[in-house]
Coordinates of C-alpha atoms in Angstrom, one line a residue:
M1 CA 19.9 -197.0 65.3
S2 CA 17.3 -194.5 66.6
S3 CA 18.5 -195.0 70.2
T4 CA 22.1 -194.2 69.2
I5 CA 21.0 -191.0 67.4
Q6 CA 19.0 -190.1 70.5
E7 CA 22.0 -190.6 72.6
L8 CA 24.1 -188.4 70.3
E9 CA 21.5 -185.7 70.6
R10 CA 21.4 -186.0 74.3
R11 CA 25.1 -185.7 74.6
R12 CA 25.2 -182.7 72.3
Q13 CA 22.5 -181.0 74.3
A14 CA 24.4 -181.6 77.5
A15 CA 27.5 -180.1 76.0
R16 CA 25.6 -177.1 74.6
L17 CA 24.1 -176.3 78.1
G18 CA 27.6 -175.9 79.6
G19 CA 27.3 -175.1 83.3
G20 CA 23.5 -175.2 83.1
E21 CA 20.6 -172.7 82.8
K22 CA 21.3 -171.1 86.2
R23 CA 24.8 -170.1 85.3
I24 CA 23.9 -169.1 81.8
A25 CA 21.3 -166.7 83.4
A26 CA 24.0 -165.3 85.7
Q27 CA 26.2 -164.7 82.7
H28 CA 23.4 -162.8 80.9
A29 CA 22.7 -160.8 84.1
K30 CA 26.3 -159.4 83.9
G31 CA 25.5 -158.2 80.3
K32 CA 27.8 -160.9 78.9
L33 CA 27.1 -163.5 76.2
T34 CA 27.8 -167.2 76.6
A35 CA 30.8 -168.8 74.9
R36 CA 28.5 -170.2 72.1
E37 CA 26.5 -167.0 71.7
R38 CA 29.8 -165.2 71.1
L39 CA 30.8 -167.6 68.4
D40 CA 27.4 -167.1 66.7
V41 CA 28.1 -163.4 66.5
L42 CA 31.7 -163.7 65.5
L43 CA 31.3 -166.3 62.7
D44 CA 29.2 -166.5 59.6
E45 CA 25.8 -168.0 60.2
G46 CA 25.9 -171.7 60.2
S47 CA 29.6 -171.9 59.6
F48 CA 30.8 -173.1 63.0
E49 CA 32.0 -176.7 63.2
E50 CA 32.9 -177.8 66.7
I51 CA 35.5 -180.3 67.7
D52 CA 36.2 -181.9 71.0
M53 CA 32.6 -181.3 72.2
Y54 CA 32.7 -184.4 74.5
V55 CA 36.2 -183.9 76.1
E56 CA 36.1 -184.2 79.9
H57 CA 38.7 -183.4 82.6
N58 CA 40.7 -186.2 84.1
C59 CA 41.0 -184.8 87.6
V60 CA 40.0 -187.1 90.6
D61 CA 41.1 -184.8 93.5
F62 CA 38.9 -182.7 95.7
G63 CA 35.7 -184.4 94.5
M64 CA 36.2 -183.4 90.9
Q65 CA 35.4 -186.9 89.7
D66 CA 31.8 -186.1 90.5
Q67 CA 31.7 -182.8 88.6
V68 CA 32.2 -183.7 85.0
I69 CA 30.8 -181.4 82.2
P70 CA 31.4 -182.3 78.5
G71 CA 33.6 -179.7 76.7
D72 CA 35.4 -178.9 80.0
G73 CA 34.9 -175.1 79.9
V74 CA 36.0 -174.2 76.3
V75 CA 34.3 -174.4 73.0
T76 CA 36.7 -175.1 70.1
G77 CA 36.5 -175.5 66.3
S78 CA 36.5 -173.6 63.0
G79 CA 34.2 -171.3 61.0
T80 CA 34.3 -168.6 58.5
I81 CA 34.3 -164.8 58.7
N82 CA 33.0 -163.2 55.5
G83 CA 33.7 -166.6 53.9
R84 CA 37.3 -166.9 55.1
L85 CA 38.3 -169.8 57.3
V86 CA 39.4 -169.1 60.9
Y87 CA 40.0 -171.4 64.0
V88 CA 38.5 -170.3 67.3
F89 CA 38.3 -171.2 70.9
S90 CA 35.8 -169.6 73.3
Q91 CA 36.2 -170.1 77.1
D92 CA 32.9 -170.9 78.9
F93 CA 32.7 -169.1 82.2
T94 CA 29.6 -171.1 83.1
V95 CA 31.8 -174.3 83.5
F96 CA 34.1 -174.1 86.5
G97 CA 34.5 -170.3 85.8
G98 CA 36.2 -171.0 82.5
S99 CA 39.2 -172.2 84.5
L100 CA 41.9 -173.9 82.5
S101 CA 42.5 -177.6 83.1
E102 CA 44.9 -180.0 81.4
R103 CA 42.3 -181.2 78.9
H104 CA 40.9 -177.6 78.4
A105 CA 44.5 -176.6 77.4
Q106 CA 44.8 -179.6 75.1
K107 CA 41.6 -178.5 73.3
I108 CA 43.1 -175.0 72.7
C109 CA 46.4 -176.4 71.6
K110 CA 44.7 -178.7 69.1
V111 CA 43.0 -175.8 67.3
M112 CA 46.2 -173.7 67.4
D113 CA 48.2 -176.6 65.9
T114 CA 45.6 -177.1 63.2
A115 CA 45.4 -173.3 62.4
M116 CA 49.2 -173.4 62.0
K117 CA 49.1 -176.5 59.7
V118 CA 46.5 -175.1 57.4
G119 CA 47.7 -171.4 57.6
V120 CA 44.7 -169.5 58.9
P121 CA 44.1 -167.0 61.8
I122 CA 43.4 -168.2 65.3
I123 CA 41.0 -166.2 67.4
G124 CA 40.8 -166.7 71.2
L125 CA 37.8 -165.5 73.2
N126 CA 39.1 -165.4 76.8
D127 CA 36.7 -165.5 79.8
S128 CA 38.4 -167.5 82.5
G129 CA 39.1 -167.5 86.2
G130 CA 42.6 -168.7 85.6
A131 CA 44.2 -172.1 86.4
R132 CA 42.0 -174.8 87.7
I133 CA 43.4 -175.0 91.3
Q134 CA 42.2 -178.6 91.8
E135 CA 44.6 -179.8 89.1
G136 CA 47.7 -178.0 90.4
V137 CA 50.7 -178.2 88.3
A138 CA 48.9 -180.0 85.5
S139 CA 47.0 -176.8 84.8
L140 CA 50.2 -174.8 84.8
G141 CA 51.7 -177.2 82.3
G142 CA 48.6 -176.7 80.2
Y143 CA 49.2 -172.9 80.1
A144 CA 52.9 -173.4 79.1
E145 CA 51.8 -175.6 76.2
V146 CA 49.5 -172.8 75.0
F147 CA 52.3 -170.2 75.5
Q148 CA 54.7 -172.3 73.4
R149 CA 52.3 -172.4 70.5
N150 CA 51.7 -168.6 70.7
V151 CA 55.5 -168.2 70.2
L152 CA 55.7 -170.6 67.3
A153 CA 52.6 -169.1 65.6
S154 CA 53.9 -165.5 65.9
G155 CA 54.6 -164.1 62.5
V156 CA 53.2 -167.3 60.9
I157 CA 49.4 -166.8 61.3
P158 CA 47.5 -163.8 62.7
Q159 CA 46.6 -164.2 66.4
L160 CA 43.7 -162.2 67.8
S161 CA 42.6 -162.2 71.4
L162 CA 39.2 -161.0 72.6
I163 CA 39.1 -160.5 76.4
M164 CA 35.5 -161.0 77.3
G165 CA 35.7 -161.4 81.0
P166 CA 38.4 -162.1 83.6
C167 CA 41.9 -162.9 82.5
A168 CA 44.3 -163.1 85.5
G169 CA 47.6 -164.6 86.6
G170 CA 49.4 -166.8 84.1
A171 CA 46.4 -166.6 81.8
V172 CA 47.4 -163.1 80.7
Y173 CA 50.6 -164.2 79.0
S174 CA 48.9 -166.0 76.1
P175 CA 46.9 -162.9 74.9
A176 CA 50.0 -160.8 75.5
M177 CA 51.9 -162.8 73.0
T178 CA 49.2 -162.6 70.3
D179 CA 49.2 -159.8 67.7
F180 CA 46.2 -157.8 68.8
I181 CA 44.0 -157.7 71.9
F182 CA 40.4 -156.4 72.0
M183 CA 38.7 -155.8 75.4
V184 CA 35.2 -155.0 76.6
K185 CA 34.7 -152.0 79.0
D186 CA 33.4 -152.7 82.5
S187 CA 33.3 -156.5 82.0
S188 CA 36.8 -157.6 81.0
Y189 CA 40.1 -157.2 82.8
M190 CA 43.7 -158.4 82.8
F191 CA 46.2 -158.5 85.6
V192 CA 49.0 -160.7 86.9
T193 CA 47.8 -160.2 90.5
G194 CA 44.4 -159.0 91.5
P195 CA 43.3 -156.2 93.8
D196 CA 43.3 -158.4 96.9
V197 CA 46.9 -159.5 96.4
V198 CA 47.9 -155.9 95.6
K199 CA 46.4 -154.7 98.8
T200 CA 48.1 -157.4 100.9
V201 CA 51.6 -156.8 99.4
T202 CA 51.7 -153.0 98.7
N203 CA 48.7 -151.8 100.8
E204 CA 47.3 -150.1 97.6
V205 CA 43.5 -150.1 97.3
V206 CA 42.4 -150.4 93.7
T207 CA 39.4 -151.8 91.8
Q208 CA 39.6 -154.5 89.1
E209 CA 38.7 -151.9 86.5
A210 CA 41.3 -149.4 87.5
L211 CA 44.0 -152.1 87.9
G212 CA 43.4 -154.0 84.6
G213 CA 40.2 -152.9 82.9
A214 CA 39.8 -152.1 79.2
V215 CA 40.3 -148.4 79.6
T216 CA 43.5 -148.9 81.6
H217 CA 45.0 -151.3 79.1
T218 CA 44.1 -149.3 76.0
S219 CA 45.2 -145.9 77.3
K220 CA 47.9 -146.4 79.9
T221 CA 49.7 -149.7 79.5
S222 CA 49.2 -150.4 75.7
V223 CA 48.6 -154.1 76.6
A224 CA 45.3 -154.0 74.6
D225 CA 44.6 -152.4 71.3
N226 CA 40.9 -151.4 71.3
A227 CA 38.1 -151.2 73.9
F228 CA 34.5 -151.7 73.1
D229 CA 31.2 -151.1 75.0
S230 CA 29.8 -154.6 74.8
D231 CA 30.5 -158.2 73.7
I232 CA 28.6 -157.7 70.5
E233 CA 30.5 -154.5 69.5
A234 CA 33.9 -156.3 70.2
L235 CA 32.9 -159.3 68.2
L236 CA 31.6 -157.3 65.2
A237 CA 34.8 -155.2 65.2
A238 CA 36.8 -158.5 65.2
R239 CA 34.9 -159.5 62.0
D240 CA 35.8 -156.2 60.4
F241 CA 39.4 -156.4 61.6
I242 CA 40.1 -159.9 60.4
D243 CA 39.0 -158.8 56.9
F244 CA 42.2 -156.7 56.7
L245 CA 44.6 -159.5 57.5
P246 CA 46.1 -162.2 55.3
A247 CA 45.4 -165.8 56.3
S248 CA 49.0 -166.5 57.0
N249 CA 52.5 -165.3 56.1
R250 CA 52.3 -167.5 53.0
D251 CA 49.2 -165.7 51.6
P252 CA 48.7 -162.4 50.0
V253 CA 46.7 -159.6 51.6
P254 CA 43.0 -160.0 51.1
E255 CA 41.4 -158.0 48.3
R256 CA 37.9 -156.4 48.5
P257 CA 36.1 -154.9 45.5
T258 CA 35.9 -151.1 45.6
A259 CA 34.2 -148.5 43.5
D260 CA 36.6 -145.8 44.7
D261 CA 38.8 -144.6 41.8
W262 CA 42.5 -145.2 42.4
D263 CA 43.4 -141.9 40.9
R264 CA 40.8 -139.9 42.8
I265 CA 41.9 -136.3 43.3
E266 CA 41.3 -134.6 46.7
E267 CA 41.6 -130.9 46.2
S268 CA 40.9 -130.2 49.9
L269 CA 44.3 -131.8 50.8
D270 CA 46.0 -128.8 49.2
T271 CA 44.9 -126.6 52.1
L272 CA 45.3 -129.3 54.9
V273 CA 48.6 -128.0 56.2
P274 CA 48.1 -124.5 57.8
A275 CA 50.2 -121.6 56.8
N276 CA 51.4 -121.2 60.4
A277 CA 54.0 -123.9 61.0
N278 CA 53.0 -124.1 64.7
Q279 CA 49.3 -124.7 64.0
P280 CA 48.2 -128.4 64.2
Y281 CA 45.9 -130.3 61.8
D282 CA 44.4 -133.7 62.0
M283 CA 46.3 -136.4 60.2
H284 CA 43.2 -138.7 60.3
E285 CA 41.8 -136.4 57.6
L286 CA 44.7 -137.2 55.3
I287 CA 44.4 -141.0 56.0
R288 CA 40.7 -141.1 55.4
K289 CA 41.0 -139.1 52.2
V290 CA 43.7 -141.5 50.9
V291 CA 42.2 -144.9 51.7
D292 CA 39.3 -146.6 49.9
E293 CA 36.0 -145.2 50.9
G294 CA 37.4 -143.6 54.0
D295 CA 37.5 -147.0 55.7
F296 CA 40.3 -147.0 58.3
F297 CA 40.7 -149.4 61.3
E298 CA 42.8 -147.7 63.9
T299 CA 44.8 -149.7 66.4
Q300 CA 45.6 -148.3 69.9
P301 CA 43.6 -145.1 69.3
A302 CA 43.6 -144.2 73.0
H303 CA 47.4 -144.8 73.5
A304 CA 50.3 -142.6 72.3
G305 CA 48.0 -140.4 70.3
N306 CA 51.0 -138.5 68.8
I307 CA 51.3 -141.4 66.4
I308 CA 48.5 -143.1 64.4
T309 CA 48.6 -146.8 63.4
G310 CA 46.0 -148.9 61.6
F311 CA 44.8 -150.6 58.4
G312 CA 43.2 -149.2 55.3
R313 CA 42.9 -150.3 51.7
I314 CA 44.2 -149.0 48.5
E315 CA 42.6 -150.4 45.3
G316 CA 40.9 -153.0 47.6
K317 CA 44.2 -154.3 49.1
T318 CA 45.3 -153.9 52.7
V319 CA 47.9 -151.3 53.6
G320 CA 49.3 -150.5 57.0
F321 CA 49.5 -146.8 57.9
V322 CA 51.8 -145.1 60.4
A323 CA 51.4 -141.4 60.8
N324 CA 52.6 -138.7 63.1
Q325 CA 49.6 -136.8 64.6
P326 CA 50.3 -133.0 64.9
M327 CA 47.2 -132.7 67.1
V328 CA 48.9 -134.5 70.0
L329 CA 52.3 -133.2 71.3
A330 CA 52.9 -131.7 67.8
G331 CA 53.4 -135.3 66.5
V332 CA 56.7 -135.7 68.4
L333 CA 58.2 -139.1 68.9
D334 CA 58.4 -140.3 72.5
I335 CA 58.7 -143.6 74.2
N336 CA 55.1 -144.7 73.9
A337 CA 54.8 -143.6 70.3
S338 CA 58.0 -145.4 69.3
K339 CA 57.0 -148.7 70.9
K340 CA 53.5 -148.5 69.4
A341 CA 54.7 -147.9 65.9
A342 CA 57.6 -150.3 66.1
R343 CA 55.3 -153.3 67.0
F344 CA 52.9 -152.3 64.2
V345 CA 55.6 -152.1 61.6
R346 CA 57.0 -155.5 62.6
F347 CA 53.5 -157.0 62.3
C348 CA 53.0 -155.6 58.8
D349 CA 56.5 -156.8 57.8
A350 CA 55.8 -160.3 59.1
F351 CA 52.7 -160.6 57.0
E352 CA 53.8 -158.8 53.9
I353 CA 51.5 -155.9 54.4
P354 CA 52.8 -152.7 52.6
I355 CA 53.5 -149.8 54.9
V356 CA 52.6 -146.2 54.1
T357 CA 54.2 -143.6 56.4
L358 CA 52.9 -140.1 56.7
V359 CA 55.4 -137.8 58.3
D360 CA 55.1 -134.6 60.3
V361 CA 57.6 -134.9 63.1
P362 CA 59.5 -132.2 64.9
G363 CA 61.8 -134.6 66.6
F364 CA 62.1 -136.7 69.7
L365 CA 60.5 -135.5 73.0
P366 CA 63.2 -133.9 75.2
G367 CA 63.2 -134.2 79.0
T368 CA 64.7 -136.1 81.9
A369 CA 61.6 -138.4 82.1
Q370 CA 62.1 -139.5 78.6
E371 CA 65.8 -139.9 78.8
H372 CA 65.8 -141.7 82.2
N373 CA 63.1 -144.1 81.0
G374 CA 65.1 -145.1 77.9
I375 CA 64.0 -143.0 74.9
I376 CA 67.3 -144.0 73.3
K377 CA 66.5 -147.7 73.3
H378 CA 62.8 -147.3 72.7
G379 CA 63.3 -144.9 69.8
A380 CA 65.8 -147.5 68.4
K381 CA 63.0 -150.0 68.3
L382 CA 61.2 -148.0 65.7
L383 CA 64.4 -147.4 63.8
F384 CA 65.2 -151.1 63.9
A385 CA 61.7 -152.1 62.8
Y386 CA 61.7 -149.8 59.7
G387 CA 65.3 -150.7 58.8
E388 CA 64.5 -154.5 59.1
A389 CA 61.3 -154.3 57.1
T390 CA 61.4 -155.7 53.5
V391 CA 57.8 -155.0 52.5
P392 CA 57.0 -152.1 50.1
K393 CA 57.5 -148.8 52.0
I394 CA 56.1 -145.6 50.8
T395 CA 56.7 -142.3 52.7
V396 CA 55.0 -139.0 52.4
I397 CA 56.4 -136.0 54.3
T398 CA 53.7 -133.4 54.7
R399 CA 55.4 -130.8 56.9
K400 CA 58.2 -131.2 59.4
A401 CA 60.8 -133.9 59.3
Y402 CA 63.5 -132.8 61.7
G403 CA 66.7 -134.4 63.0
G404 CA 66.9 -138.1 63.9
A405 CA 63.2 -138.4 63.7
Y406 CA 63.4 -137.7 59.9
D407 CA 65.7 -140.7 59.6
V408 CA 63.5 -143.0 61.8
M409 CA 60.3 -142.4 60.0
A410 CA 60.9 -144.7 57.0
S411 CA 63.5 -142.4 55.3
K412 CA 65.2 -143.3 52.0
H413 CA 68.2 -144.2 54.1
L414 CA 66.2 -147.0 55.8
R415 CA 65.4 -148.5 52.4
G416 CA 62.3 -146.5 51.8
D417 CA 61.1 -147.5 48.3
L418 CA 59.3 -144.3 47.3
N419 CA 59.8 -141.2 49.4
Y420 CA 57.6 -138.3 48.5
A421 CA 57.2 -134.8 50.0
W422 CA 54.6 -132.1 49.8
P423 CA 55.7 -128.6 48.8
T424 CA 55.0 -127.7 52.5
A425 CA 57.7 -130.2 53.7
E426 CA 60.6 -128.9 55.8
I427 CA 63.4 -131.4 56.0
A428 CA 66.3 -130.3 58.2
V429 CA 68.4 -131.0 61.3
M430 CA 66.1 -128.8 63.4
G431 CA 63.7 -125.9 63.2
A432 CA 65.1 -122.6 61.8
K433 CA 65.1 -120.6 65.0
G434 CA 66.9 -123.3 67.0
A435 CA 69.5 -123.8 64.3
V436 CA 70.2 -120.1 63.9
E437 CA 70.6 -119.6 67.7
I438 CA 73.3 -122.3 67.7
I439 CA 75.1 -121.3 64.5
F440 CA 75.0 -117.6 65.3
R441 CA 75.2 -117.7 69.1
G442 CA 75.7 -114.2 70.6
R443 CA 74.2 -112.2 67.8
T444 CA 71.7 -109.5 68.3
P445 CA 67.9 -110.2 68.0
D446 CA 67.8 -108.4 64.7
E447 CA 70.6 -110.5 63.3
I448 CA 69.0 -113.6 64.6
A449 CA 65.7 -112.7 62.9
E450 CA 67.5 -112.0 59.7
R451 CA 69.5 -115.2 59.8
T452 CA 66.4 -117.2 60.7
A453 CA 64.6 -115.9 57.6
E454 CA 67.7 -116.8 55.5
Y455 CA 67.8 -120.3 57.0
E456 CA 64.1 -120.8 56.4
A457 CA 64.5 -119.8 52.7
R458 CA 67.4 -122.1 52.4
F459 CA 66.3 -125.2 54.3
A460 CA 62.5 -125.0 55.2
N461 CA 61.5 -126.8 52.0
P462 CA 61.8 -130.3 50.4
F463 CA 64.2 -129.3 47.6
V464 CA 67.5 -129.7 49.4
A465 CA 66.7 -133.3 50.2
A466 CA 65.3 -133.8 46.7
S467 CA 68.5 -132.5 45.2
K468 CA 70.4 -135.2 47.0
G469 CA 68.0 -137.9 45.9
F470 CA 66.6 -138.4 49.4
I471 CA 63.2 -137.4 48.2
D472 CA 62.0 -139.1 44.9
E473 CA 59.5 -136.4 44.0
V474 CA 57.8 -133.4 45.4
I475 CA 54.1 -134.0 44.8
Q476 CA 50.9 -132.1 44.9
P477 CA 48.9 -132.9 48.0
H478 CA 45.7 -133.5 46.0
S479 CA 47.4 -136.4 44.1
T480 CA 48.6 -138.3 47.2
R481 CA 46.2 -141.2 46.8
R482 CA 47.1 -141.6 43.1
R483 CA 50.8 -141.6 43.9
I484 CA 50.5 -144.2 46.6
A485 CA 48.3 -146.4 44.4
L486 CA 50.7 -146.2 41.5
G487 CA 53.6 -146.8 43.9
L488 CA 52.0 -150.0 45.4
R489 CA 51.4 -151.3 41.9
K490 CA 55.1 -150.8 41.0
L491 CA 56.2 -152.4 44.2
K492 CA 53.9 -155.4 44.0
G493 CA 56.8 -157.7 42.8
K494 CA 59.4 -156.2 45.2
S495 CA 62.0 -158.8 46.3
L496 CA 64.4 -157.9 49.1
E497 CA 66.1 -160.2 51.6
N498 CA 68.0 -159.4 54.7
P499 CA 71.3 -161.2 55.4
W500 CA 70.8 -164.7 56.7
K501 CA 70.4 -164.9 60.5
K502 CA 68.6 -166.9 63.0
H503 CA 67.0 -163.7 64.1
G504 CA 68.1 -160.1 64.9
N505 CA 68.5 -158.7 68.4
I506 CA 66.0 -155.8 68.5
P507 CA 66.6 -153.4 71.4
L508 CA 63.8 -154.7 73.6

């Protein structure tokens, strides 16, 4: 008996060593943790239970039969984050550069299938050189098996990808289909073709970081949601983030105890909106003064800054926030903002997370660049997302809500449940000056000024919309948290179903 126990321990130790001390040291020299060290940070202490520790590849070409390492380059299993179950896989760069083989893929698919069966999040820690070339098409088949599961899991369980190193070629499409992607600055990157191929084909010279690094993907491309300075920062952020998400589309949003009074009054909000209609203010201030204890996890903060998306809590329960940001492009809707918000709204709707929309939008961004790049179709994505969503939707208009952008931002006409406005709200087809110049074209400057003042007095307020029932109540800014909390209580039992369909055809 003792000999078999010793054999078990020997095999476990061999698996834990991965590619060996030398390669582990090389990983540490790059400022990166190993696959197992990452899981130690991500999961609650002592909660990780590994499966498939002894799986080996089945390749016999190119001398691979003589290079067999238990685990085959990926650590898989389950654990808890703040007591809540998750399934995980963590690619091990010390073993064949974390490259994906047929058996490596089967291990990932097994934990994905199990996560789907039991209804809990799946978290992937990617650190891989890509397909294992020695296996050829078997490796490509393995990728496709993973991709198919990403598709089936979408909208069923939350999927989070942490890019902790290279992620290139076909490997990028699995994270791209997950719900959120976190990256690490200067040590992680994603691209379909690397700098060498780019140089050969297009003669462009570019670094890995510039081509597909964390800053590039969180600011320019929107492929990734958040960038962090180190492995540990990214992993700790993932712990915080998962706390906001339900286990699956069958589970309610998680609830965290809070000492923050639901009816807390914030007098400072009464002076948040400047007297000058053209002066900006920071919408983050409103969000942080509304949510429990000022705790707000923003997604894509470096991309499309004219709109804010992220998660907070009201009375301990998760709420998704979408807010125009007057500090950036006056909060205007453009292509990037529309896509960013539409994807976020659809995620919230898929997982029954209520949506609070804070509106200060002067319209859609004009210009040939926007029109020629498809602002019509991209703007329609946000319209479609809000119109399709059946979760509780509460809207607060703080200042401007002009034109089609008023409609798009969770208006009453898109089945908004509770639509509030501050006394400073201006709900109209367009700003007073532009409207008067069209209506009274050819009049003298004095007449234009007089008519502008008249138009402002008539329309630059929330009461015309309120008189038509488009606004449920004009509220005091200081009571915004209380109104939202009460609204969410009322809407807890909301039941709304869209007409039966296989799926809609969102304007992609």
